PDB file of C-alpha atoms in Angstrom:
ATOM      1  CA  MET A   1      78.152 -49.997 180.541  1.00 90.00           C
ATOM      2  CA  THR A   2      75.122 -52.123 179.718  1.00 92.00           C
ATOM      3  CA  ILE A   3      74.491 -55.854 179.650  1.00 96.00           C
ATOM      4  CA  THR A   4      71.767 -57.015 177.284  1.00 95.00           C
ATOM      5  CA  GLY A   5      68.803 -58.628 179.003  1.00 97.00           C
ATOM      6  CA  VAL A   6      69.153 -57.054 182.442  1.00 98.00           C
ATOM      7  CA  ASP A   7      68.020 -53.836 184.044  1.00 97.00           C
ATOM      8  CA  SER A   8      69.404 -51.877 186.972  1.00 97.00           C
ATOM      9  CA  ARG A   9      67.208 -51.513 190.034  1.00 96.00           C
ATOM     10  CA  TYR A  10      67.469 -50.867 193.763  1.00 97.00           C
ATOM     11  CA  LEU A  11      66.419 -52.509 196.983  1.00 95.00           C
ATOM     12  CA  GLU A  12      65.122 -49.574 198.977  1.00 91.00           C
ATOM     13  CA  ALA A  13      66.777 -48.486 202.214  1.00 87.00           C
ATOM     14  CA  ILE A  14      65.505 -49.837 205.517  1.00 81.00           C
ATOM     15  CA  SER A  15      64.280 -46.786 207.398  1.00 73.00           C
ATOM     16  CA  GLY A  16      65.759 -46.323 210.867  1.00 66.00           C
ATOM     17  CA  ALA A  17      67.819 -49.508 210.731  1.00 65.00           C
ATOM     18  CA  GLY A  18      71.196 -47.774 211.021  1.00 67.00           C
ATOM     19  CA  PRO A  19      74.329 -47.501 208.860  1.00 65.00           C
ATOM     20  CA  GLY A  20      74.753 -50.125 206.189  1.00 69.00           C
ATOM     21  CA  THR A  21      71.054 -50.492 205.398  1.00 80.00           C
ATOM     22  CA  GLY A  22      70.874 -47.966 202.557  1.00 90.00           C
ATOM     23  CA  ARG A  23      69.793 -48.740 199.030  1.00 94.00           C
ATOM     24  CA  LEU A  24      71.421 -51.717 197.329  1.00 97.00           C
ATOM     25  CA  ARG A  25      71.715 -51.658 193.560  1.00 97.00           C
ATOM     26  CA  LEU A  26      71.436 -54.836 191.521  1.00 97.00           C
ATOM     27  CA  LEU A  27      71.198 -56.019 187.952  1.00 98.00           C
ATOM     28  CA  HIS A  28      68.251 -58.312 187.269  1.00 98.00           C
ATOM     29  CA  GLY A  29      67.001 -60.258 184.305  1.00 98.00           C
ATOM     30  CA  GLY A  30      65.842 -63.652 183.093  1.00 97.00           C
ATOM     31  CA  THR A  31      63.292 -66.147 184.382  1.00 94.00           C
ATOM     32  CA  GLY A  32      63.571 -69.427 186.224  1.00 96.00           C
ATOM     33  CA  SER A  33      65.331 -70.567 189.368  1.00 97.00           C
ATOM     34  CA  PRO A  34      67.222 -67.706 191.031  1.00 98.00           C
ATOM     35  CA  VAL A  35      70.964 -67.172 190.777  1.00 98.00           C
ATOM     36  CA  VAL A  36      72.617 -64.511 192.969  1.00 98.00           C
ATOM     37  CA  LEU A  37      76.017 -63.192 191.847  1.00 98.00           C
ATOM     38  CA  LEU A  38      78.456 -61.599 194.320  1.00 98.00           C
ATOM     39  CA  HIS A  39      81.502 -59.633 193.167  1.00 98.00           C
ATOM     40  CA  THR A  40      84.804 -58.864 194.863  1.00 93.00           C
ATOM     41  CA  VAL A  41      86.946 -55.932 196.030  1.00 90.00           C
ATOM     42  CA  ARG A  42      87.002 -52.844 193.762  1.00 89.00           C
ATOM     43  CA  THR A  43      84.546 -54.354 191.302  1.00 94.00           C
ATOM     44  CA  GLN A  44      80.756 -54.413 190.961  1.00 97.00           C
ATOM     45  CA  ALA A  45      77.832 -56.289 189.402  1.00 98.00           C
ATOM     46  CA  GLU A  46      79.129 -55.663 185.865  1.00 98.00           C
ATOM     47  CA  HIS A  47      82.040 -57.932 186.740  1.00 98.00           C
ATOM     48  CA  PHE A  48      79.731 -60.758 185.620  1.00 98.00           C
ATOM     49  CA  GLN A  49      79.247 -59.253 182.149  1.00 98.00           C
ATOM     50  CA  GLY A  50      80.245 -62.504 180.445  1.00 97.00           C
ATOM     51  CA  LEU A  51      78.414 -64.906 182.764  1.00 98.00           C
ATOM     52  CA  ILE A  52      75.033 -63.176 183.001  1.00 98.00           C
ATOM     53  CA  PRO A  53      74.008 -63.642 179.324  1.00 98.00           C
ATOM     54  CA  MET A  54      74.794 -67.355 179.600  1.00 98.00           C
ATOM     55  CA  LEU A  55      72.303 -67.769 182.460  1.00 98.00           C
ATOM     56  CA  LEU A  56      69.335 -65.620 181.435  1.00 97.00           C
ATOM     57  CA  ALA A  57      67.515 -68.236 179.347  1.00 95.00           C
ATOM     58  CA  ASP A  58      66.925 -70.560 182.300  1.00 96.00           C
ATOM     59  CA  HIS A  59      67.485 -68.484 185.440  1.00 98.00           C
ATOM     60  CA  SER A  60      66.382 -65.312 187.149  1.00 98.00           C
ATOM     61  CA  VAL A  61      69.704 -63.565 187.730  1.00 98.00           C
ATOM     62  CA  PHE A  62      70.415 -61.053 190.507  1.00 98.00           C
ATOM     63  CA  ALA A  63      73.890 -59.461 190.424  1.00 98.00           C
ATOM     64  CA  LEU A  64      74.384 -57.362 193.551  1.00 98.00           C
ATOM     65  CA  ASP A  65      76.501 -54.273 194.134  1.00 98.00           C
ATOM     66  CA  LEU A  66      77.751 -54.868 197.668  1.00 97.00           C
ATOM     67  CA  PRO A  67      77.225 -52.034 200.192  1.00 95.00           C
ATOM     68  CA  GLY A  68      79.076 -48.842 199.245  1.00 95.00           C
ATOM     69  CA  MET A  69      80.422 -50.441 196.072  1.00 96.00           C
ATOM     70  CA  GLY A  70      79.281 -50.081 192.487  1.00 96.00           C
ATOM     71  CA  HIS A  71      76.183 -47.903 192.622  1.00 96.00           C
ATOM     72  CA  SER A  72      74.895 -49.000 196.040  1.00 96.00           C
ATOM     73  CA  ASP A  73      74.502 -46.262 198.644  1.00 95.00           C
ATOM     74  CA  ILE A  74      77.563 -44.974 200.487  1.00 94.00           C
ATOM     75  CA  GLU A  75      76.634 -44.335 204.107  1.00 91.00           C
ATOM     76  CA  PRO A  76      78.728 -42.634 206.809  1.00 88.00           C
ATOM     77  CA  GLY A  77      79.563 -45.014 209.613  1.00 89.00           C
ATOM     78  CA  ALA A  78      78.729 -48.192 207.710  1.00 92.00           C
ATOM     79  CA  SER A  79      80.779 -51.314 208.405  1.00 94.00           C
ATOM     80  CA  TYR A  80      82.511 -53.182 205.596  1.00 94.00           C
ATOM     81  CA  GLU A  81      83.522 -56.186 207.630  1.00 95.00           C
ATOM     82  CA  GLU A  82      82.361 -59.609 206.527  1.00 97.00           C
ATOM     83  CA  PRO A  83      79.298 -59.853 208.837  1.00 96.00           C
ATOM     84  CA  ALA A  84      77.928 -56.531 207.546  1.00 95.00           C
ATOM     85  CA  MET A  85      78.406 -57.461 203.899  1.00 96.00           C
ATOM     86  CA  ARG A  86      76.927 -60.897 204.543  1.00 97.00           C
ATOM     87  CA  SER A  87      73.868 -59.170 206.019  1.00 95.00           C
ATOM     88  CA  ALA A  88      73.385 -57.332 202.719  1.00 95.00           C
ATOM     89  CA  VAL A  89      73.382 -60.630 200.807  1.00 97.00           C
ATOM     90  CA  ILE A  90      70.840 -62.108 203.221  1.00 96.00           C
ATOM     91  CA  ARG A  91      68.762 -58.939 202.928  1.00 95.00           C
ATOM     92  CA  LEU A  92      68.612 -59.355 199.144  1.00 96.00           C
ATOM     93  CA  ILE A  93      67.501 -62.983 199.431  1.00 97.00           C
ATOM     94  CA  GLU A  94      64.909 -62.370 202.137  1.00 96.00           C
ATOM     95  CA  GLN A  95      63.559 -59.041 200.880  1.00 95.00           C
ATOM     96  CA  LEU A  96      62.903 -60.558 197.442  1.00 97.00           C
ATOM     97  CA  ASP A  97      61.732 -63.802 199.070  1.00 97.00           C
ATOM     98  CA  LEU A  98      64.046 -65.921 196.931  1.00 98.00           C
ATOM     99  CA  GLN A  99      63.927 -69.689 197.329  1.00 98.00           C
ATOM    100  CA  ASN A 100      66.118 -72.489 195.978  1.00 98.00           C
ATOM    101  CA  VAL A 101      68.927 -69.994 195.281  1.00 98.00           C
ATOM    102  CA  THR A 102      72.218 -70.779 193.602  1.00 98.00           C
ATOM    103  CA  LEU A 103      74.780 -68.456 195.186  1.00 98.00           C
ATOM    104  CA  ILE A 104      77.808 -67.661 193.022  1.00 98.00           C
ATOM    105  CA  GLY A 105      80.598 -65.522 194.405  1.00 98.00           C
ATOM    106  CA  GLU A 106      84.089 -64.677 193.235  1.00 98.00           C
ATOM    107  CA  SER A 107      86.948 -63.840 195.613  1.00 97.00           C
ATOM    108  CA  MET A 108      85.427 -61.825 198.484  1.00 96.00           C
ATOM    109  CA  GLY A 109      82.029 -62.686 197.006  1.00 98.00           C
ATOM    110  CA  ALA A 110      82.854 -66.388 197.308  1.00 98.00           C
ATOM    111  CA  VAL A 111      83.375 -66.006 201.056  1.00 98.00           C
ATOM    112  CA  LEU A 112      80.069 -64.125 201.356  1.00 98.00           C
ATOM    113  CA  ALA A 113      78.265 -66.803 199.343  1.00 98.00           C
ATOM    114  CA  LEU A 114      79.561 -69.480 201.706  1.00 98.00           C
ATOM    115  CA  THR A 115      78.740 -67.602 204.908  1.00 98.00           C
ATOM    116  CA  ALA A 116      75.321 -66.438 203.685  1.00 98.00           C
ATOM    117  CA  ALA A 117      74.456 -70.055 202.922  1.00 98.00           C
ATOM    118  CA  VAL A 118      75.232 -70.879 206.549  1.00 98.00           C
ATOM    119  CA  SER A 119      72.818 -68.168 207.681  1.00 97.00           C
ATOM    120  CA  VAL A 120      69.865 -69.017 205.382  1.00 98.00           C
ATOM    121  CA  PRO A 121      70.341 -72.673 204.372  1.00 97.00           C
ATOM    122  CA  ASP A 122      66.594 -73.142 203.865  1.00 98.00           C
ATOM    123  CA  ARG A 123      66.702 -70.679 200.966  1.00 98.00           C
ATOM    124  CA  VAL A 124      69.946 -71.824 199.298  1.00 98.00           C
ATOM    125  CA  ARG A 125      70.202 -74.689 196.851  1.00 98.00           C
ATOM    126  CA  ARG A 126      73.991 -74.660 196.466  1.00 98.00           C
ATOM    127  CA  VAL A 127      77.090 -72.468 196.433  1.00 98.00           C
ATOM    128  CA  ILE A 128      79.659 -72.000 193.682  1.00 98.00           C
ATOM    129  CA  ALA A 129      82.679 -70.386 195.348  1.00 98.00           C
ATOM    130  CA  VAL A 130      85.216 -69.098 192.831  1.00 98.00           C
ATOM    131  CA  ASN A 131      88.726 -68.273 194.083  1.00 98.00           C
ATOM    132  CA  ALA A 132      87.619 -67.679 197.668  1.00 98.00           C
ATOM    133  CA  TYR A 133      89.577 -64.726 199.125  1.00 96.00           C
ATOM    134  CA  ASP A 134      90.042 -66.040 202.668  1.00 96.00           C
ATOM    135  CA  TYR A 135      93.811 -66.072 203.166  1.00 94.00           C
ATOM    136  CA  ALA A 136      96.457 -63.560 204.165  1.00 87.00           C
ATOM    137  CA  GLY A 137      98.173 -61.574 201.415  1.00 78.00           C
ATOM    138  CA  GLY A 138      95.407 -61.626 198.835  1.00 74.00           C
ATOM    139  CA  ILE A 139      95.670 -58.859 196.254  1.00 75.00           C
ATOM    140  CA  ALA A 140      99.188 -58.067 197.489  1.00 72.00           C
ATOM    141  CA  ARG A 141     100.246 -61.285 195.737  1.00 73.00           C
ATOM    142  CA  SER A 142      99.101 -59.814 192.429  1.00 73.00           C
ATOM    143  CA  SER A 143     102.167 -57.642 191.843  1.00 71.00           C
ATOM    144  CA  ALA A 144     104.709 -55.388 193.534  1.00 70.00           C
ATOM    145  CA  LEU A 145     102.612 -52.394 192.465  1.00 69.00           C
ATOM    146  CA  ALA A 146      99.504 -53.851 194.116  1.00 71.00           C
ATOM    147  CA  ARG A 147     101.420 -54.403 197.356  1.00 68.00           C
ATOM    148  CA  VAL A 148     102.605 -50.808 197.413  1.00 69.00           C
ATOM    149  CA  ILE A 149      99.227 -49.270 196.531  1.00 69.00           C
ATOM    150  CA  VAL A 150      97.082 -51.376 198.871  1.00 70.00           C
ATOM    151  CA  SER A 151      99.536 -50.950 201.738  1.00 68.00           C
ATOM    152  CA  GLY A 152      99.463 -47.195 201.129  1.00 67.00           C
ATOM    153  CA  ILE A 153      95.656 -47.031 201.013  1.00 68.00           C
ATOM    154  CA  ILE A 154      95.221 -48.642 204.427  1.00 66.00           C
ATOM    155  CA  ALA A 155      98.160 -46.822 206.038  1.00 65.00           C
ATOM    156  CA  PRO A 156      97.296 -44.236 208.695  1.00 72.00           C
ATOM    157  CA  GLY A 157      97.894 -40.613 207.773  1.00 63.00           C
ATOM    158  CA  VAL A 158      98.612 -40.884 204.044  1.00 61.00           C
ATOM    159  CA  GLY A 159      95.979 -43.550 203.334  1.00 58.00           C
ATOM    160  CA  PRO A 160      93.037 -41.247 202.569  1.00 67.00           C
ATOM    161  CA  ALA A 161      95.115 -39.166 200.160  1.00 61.00           C
ATOM    162  CA  ILE A 162      96.313 -42.259 198.278  1.00 65.00           C
ATOM    163  CA  ALA A 163      92.789 -43.676 198.120  1.00 67.00           C
ATOM    164  CA  ARG A 164      91.518 -40.478 196.471  1.00 70.00           C
ATOM    165  CA  VAL A 165      94.052 -40.748 193.647  1.00 68.00           C
ATOM    166  CA  GLU A 166      93.405 -43.638 191.268  1.00 74.00           C
ATOM    167  CA  PRO A 167      95.145 -43.153 187.918  1.00 80.00           C
ATOM    168  CA  ARG A 168      93.782 -45.284 185.103  1.00 87.00           C
ATOM    169  CA  PRO A 169      97.142 -47.013 184.367  1.00 86.00           C
ATOM    170  CA  ILE A 170      97.524 -48.076 188.001  1.00 85.00           C
ATOM    171  CA  LEU A 171      94.018 -49.532 188.332  1.00 87.00           C
ATOM    172  CA  ARG A 172      94.462 -51.308 184.996  1.00 90.00           C
ATOM    173  CA  THR A 173      97.776 -52.822 186.085  1.00 87.00           C
ATOM    174  CA  ILE A 174      96.429 -54.005 189.450  1.00 87.00           C
ATOM    175  CA  LEU A 175      93.356 -55.642 187.934  1.00 90.00           C
ATOM    176  CA  ARG A 176      95.328 -57.237 185.108  1.00 92.00           C
ATOM    177  CA  GLY A 177      97.409 -58.893 187.800  1.00 90.00           C
ATOM    178  CA  GLY A 178      94.385 -61.121 188.417  1.00 93.00           C
ATOM    179  CA  LEU A 179      94.127 -62.227 184.787  1.00 95.00           C
ATOM    180  CA  VAL A 180      95.987 -64.655 182.560  1.00 96.00           C
ATOM    181  CA  ASP A 181      94.315 -63.180 179.467  1.00 96.00           C
ATOM    182  CA  LYS A 182      94.817 -59.449 180.027  1.00 95.00           C
ATOM    183  CA  SER A 183      92.412 -58.567 177.200  1.00 96.00           C
ATOM    184  CA  CYS A 184      89.483 -59.677 179.382  1.00 96.00           C
ATOM    185  CA  LEU A 185      89.721 -56.349 181.215  1.00 96.00           C
ATOM    186  CA  THR A 186      87.991 -54.212 178.591  1.00 96.00           C
ATOM    187  CA  ASP A 187      88.249 -50.441 178.338  1.00 96.00           C
ATOM    188  CA  GLU A 188      84.480 -50.222 178.801  1.00 97.00           C
ATOM    189  CA  TYR A 189      84.596 -52.063 182.130  1.00 97.00           C
ATOM    190  CA  LEU A 190      87.650 -50.124 183.284  1.00 96.00           C
ATOM    191  CA  ASP A 191      85.871 -46.850 182.484  1.00 95.00           C
ATOM    192  CA  GLU A 192      82.871 -47.997 184.536  1.00 96.00           C
ATOM    193  CA  LEU A 193      85.068 -48.810 187.532  1.00 95.00           C
ATOM    194  CA  LEU A 194      86.882 -45.483 187.311  1.00 93.00           C
ATOM    195  CA  GLU A 195      83.589 -43.585 187.124  1.00 94.00           C
ATOM    196  CA  VAL A 196      82.322 -45.360 190.248  1.00 94.00           C
ATOM    197  CA  GLY A 197      85.620 -44.600 191.970  1.00 91.00           C
ATOM    198  CA  ARG A 198      84.902 -40.878 191.570  1.00 91.00           C
ATOM    199  CA  ARG A 199      81.667 -41.065 193.586  1.00 93.00           C
ATOM    200  CA  PRO A 200      81.750 -38.858 196.709  1.00 93.00           C
ATOM    201  CA  GLY A 201      82.806 -41.000 199.641  1.00 91.00           C
ATOM    202  CA  TYR A 202      84.072 -43.922 197.568  1.00 91.00           C
ATOM    203  CA  PRO A 203      87.708 -43.599 198.715  1.00 88.00           C
ATOM    204  CA  VAL A 204      86.498 -44.070 202.308  1.00 88.00           C
ATOM    205  CA  VAL A 205      84.729 -47.262 201.252  1.00 91.00           C
ATOM    206  CA  ALA A 206      87.808 -48.544 199.400  1.00 87.00           C
ATOM    207  CA  ARG A 207      90.005 -47.966 202.449  1.00 85.00           C
ATOM    208  CA  ALA A 208      87.534 -49.694 204.749  1.00 89.00           C
ATOM    209  CA  VAL A 209      87.115 -52.720 202.479  1.00 89.00           C
ATOM    210  CA  TYR A 210      90.865 -53.265 202.147  1.00 85.00           C
ATOM    211  CA  ALA A 211      91.399 -52.746 205.887  1.00 87.00           C
ATOM    212  CA  ASN A 212      88.674 -55.237 206.798  1.00 89.00           C
ATOM    213  CA  LEU A 213      89.888 -58.090 204.611  1.00 88.00           C
ATOM    214  CA  PRO A 214      91.093 -59.989 207.728  1.00 91.00           C
ATOM    215  CA  SER A 215      87.416 -60.440 208.610  1.00 95.00           C
ATOM    216  CA  LEU A 216      87.121 -62.656 205.515  1.00 95.00           C
ATOM    217  CA  ILE A 217      89.818 -64.909 206.909  1.00 95.00           C
ATOM    218  CA  ALA A 218      88.031 -65.048 210.263  1.00 97.00           C
ATOM    219  CA  ALA A 219      84.807 -66.061 208.487  1.00 97.00           C
ATOM    220  CA  ARG A 220      86.347 -69.406 207.475  1.00 97.00           C
ATOM    221  CA  ARG A 221      85.314 -70.697 210.890  1.00 97.00           C
ATOM    222  CA  LEU A 222      81.732 -70.826 209.560  1.00 98.00           C
ATOM    223  CA  TYR A 223      82.506 -73.124 206.648  1.00 98.00           C
ATOM    224  CA  THR A 224      82.146 -76.278 208.717  1.00 97.00           C
ATOM    225  CA  GLN A 225      78.515 -75.319 209.405  1.00 98.00           C
ATOM    226  CA  LEU A 226      77.533 -75.500 205.732  1.00 98.00           C
ATOM    227  CA  THR A 227      74.764 -77.974 204.961  1.00 97.00           C
ATOM    228  CA  VAL A 228      74.228 -77.237 201.242  1.00 98.00           C
ATOM    229  CA  PRO A 229      76.256 -78.553 198.287  1.00 98.00           C
ATOM    230  CA  VAL A 230      79.393 -76.544 197.552  1.00 98.00           C
ATOM    231  CA  HIS A 231      81.579 -76.280 194.454  1.00 98.00           C
ATOM    232  CA  LEU A 232      85.075 -74.906 195.096  1.00 98.00           C
ATOM    233  CA  VAL A 233      86.502 -73.496 191.871  1.00 98.00           C
ATOM    234  CA  TYR A 234      90.016 -72.086 191.455  1.00 98.00           C
ATOM    235  CA  GLY A 235      91.904 -70.695 188.516  1.00 98.00           C
ATOM    236  CA  GLU A 236      95.228 -72.497 188.262  1.00 97.00           C
ATOM    237  CA  ASP A 237      96.922 -69.085 188.356  1.00 96.00           C
ATOM    238  CA  ASP A 238      94.800 -67.668 191.172  1.00 96.00           C
ATOM    239  CA  TRP A 239      96.548 -65.660 193.909  1.00 94.00           C
ATOM    240  CA  SER A 240      95.775 -68.418 196.424  1.00 95.00           C
ATOM    241  CA  ARG A 241      98.498 -70.952 197.062  1.00 94.00           C
ATOM    242  CA  MET A 242      97.913 -74.676 196.900  1.00 95.00           C
ATOM    243  CA  SER A 243      98.064 -74.750 200.699  1.00 96.00           C
ATOM    244  CA  ASP A 244      95.193 -72.230 200.845  1.00 96.00           C
ATOM    245  CA  ARG A 245      93.097 -74.398 198.537  1.00 97.00           C
ATOM    246  CA  GLU A 246      93.885 -77.567 200.459  1.00 97.00           C
ATOM    247  CA  ASN A 247      92.869 -75.863 203.695  1.00 97.00           C
ATOM    248  CA  ASN A 248      89.410 -75.213 202.289  1.00 98.00           C
ATOM    249  CA  LYS A 249      89.158 -78.745 200.956  1.00 97.00           C
ATOM    250  CA  ARG A 250      89.789 -79.969 204.502  1.00 97.00           C
ATOM    251  CA  LEU A 251      87.116 -77.663 205.921  1.00 97.00           C
ATOM    252  CA  LEU A 252      84.656 -78.724 203.204  1.00 98.00           C
ATOM    253  CA  PRO A 253      85.404 -82.399 202.568  1.00 96.00           C
ATOM    254  CA  ASP A 254      82.108 -82.982 200.740  1.00 97.00           C
ATOM    255  CA  ALA A 255      82.597 -80.096 198.305  1.00 98.00           C
ATOM    256  CA  THR A 256      83.463 -80.719 194.677  1.00 98.00           C
ATOM    257  CA  PHE A 257      86.806 -79.189 193.736  1.00 98.00           C
ATOM    258  CA  MET A 258      88.156 -78.075 190.379  1.00 97.00           C
ATOM    259  CA  GLN A 259      91.062 -76.039 189.044  1.00 98.00           C
ATOM    260  CA  VAL A 260      90.656 -74.267 185.735  1.00 98.00           C
ATOM    261  CA  PRO A 261      93.667 -74.038 183.392  1.00 97.00           C
ATOM    262  CA  GLY A 262      94.401 -70.681 181.801  1.00 95.00           C
ATOM    263  CA  ALA A 263      92.550 -68.686 184.452  1.00 97.00           C
ATOM    264  CA  GLY A 264      93.658 -66.366 187.226  1.00 96.00           C
ATOM    265  CA  HIS A 265      91.870 -64.665 190.102  1.00 96.00           C
ATOM    266  CA  PHE A 266      89.126 -63.055 188.002  1.00 97.00           C
ATOM    267  CA  LEU A 267      87.987 -66.362 186.579  1.00 97.00           C
ATOM    268  CA  THR A 268      84.445 -65.256 185.718  1.00 97.00           C
ATOM    269  CA  LEU A 269      85.893 -62.602 183.408  1.00 96.00           C
ATOM    270  CA  GLU A 270      88.190 -65.093 181.685  1.00 97.00           C
ATOM    271  CA  LYS A 271      86.183 -68.327 181.756  1.00 98.00           C
ATOM    272  CA  PRO A 272      82.497 -67.527 182.344  1.00 98.00           C
ATOM    273  CA  GLU A 273      81.523 -70.641 180.419  1.00 98.00           C
ATOM    274  CA  VAL A 274      83.068 -72.823 183.157  1.00 98.00           C
ATOM    275  CA  VAL A 275      80.823 -71.332 185.830  1.00 98.00           C
ATOM    276  CA  ALA A 276      77.790 -71.400 183.529  1.00 98.00           C
ATOM    277  CA  ALA A 277      78.347 -75.112 182.946  1.00 97.00           C
ATOM    278  CA  LEU A 278      78.367 -75.726 186.709  1.00 97.00           C
ATOM    279  CA  VAL A 279      75.058 -73.888 187.044  1.00 96.00           C
ATOM    280  CA  ARG A 280      73.507 -75.938 184.250  1.00 88.00           C
TER     281      ARG A 280
END
C-alpha cells in the first residue's frame, strides 16, 4: 500500500555490529520539526496511514518499521526484547542526527518512545504515548481467539507451526479486537500485513516478539527517569484496565493524561486527528 507524500527508504546495516543491526525500513516525508512514529506488535509503519498525511505540512515525518517487522531486515539471532528494539529507535534518531524530536508510539511503540526518550533526552522534545502496552495480558484481553492463538504461538513444540499459519480471517478478527470502529481495518492494510507475514523468517520474529512482551513491562522502571514532557493517551476501550492507566499516571505525575471516547487499542487508526491535534 502507498501513502501519499512519503517514500520508503532504508537505514543501512551497521557492518560487523552483530545481530539486530541490519537495515531498518522507514517511511519519510514532509518538512519541519521531526516526528518519529513507532508501531506495535504485528503491524508496521503503514499503521499510521491516517496520521501521516495530517502531519506532513508542518513536520518531517519518520515512520519506522521496527527490527524484523514490516520490511526491515530479519536477522538470525537478533533480540526482540525491549532494549534491542529501543536501540533501533535511538539508532534512527542518531544516524539521521534528528534534534527536537516528537516521539509518537502506539502500544509497544509507546513504551519504546518513553524509554528512548530516557536514553537520548537531549534530542527529544516530547513523547506522545498512545495506549502503552506495559501490563500483563495485553493482546490476550482482545478476545478468546487472540488468547488461544497467541498462547499457541509462544508455546514450545507447536509454536513454530502455529506461527507459520496465519489465515486472513484469524488475523482480521484479532486486529479488529483492538478497534471500536471495525471498518478502520481496511482490506488494503490487511493485505499488506499478510504479505509481510509471508516473508521468510517472519514467523520466528512473530514468536520472539510475543514471547518477549514481558520485557515491555520491565521497562516501566525507566519511566521515572523521564525529563521531557509526556502525553499519556488512552482509548476508553483500550485493552488496558483503569488500574494499568493509573499506575502510569503515578509513575509520570507531570504527564498530561487523556482518554478518547469511541476508540480502542489501535487509536491512531480510529482517531488520528486526536494525535495530530496534540502534535500541533
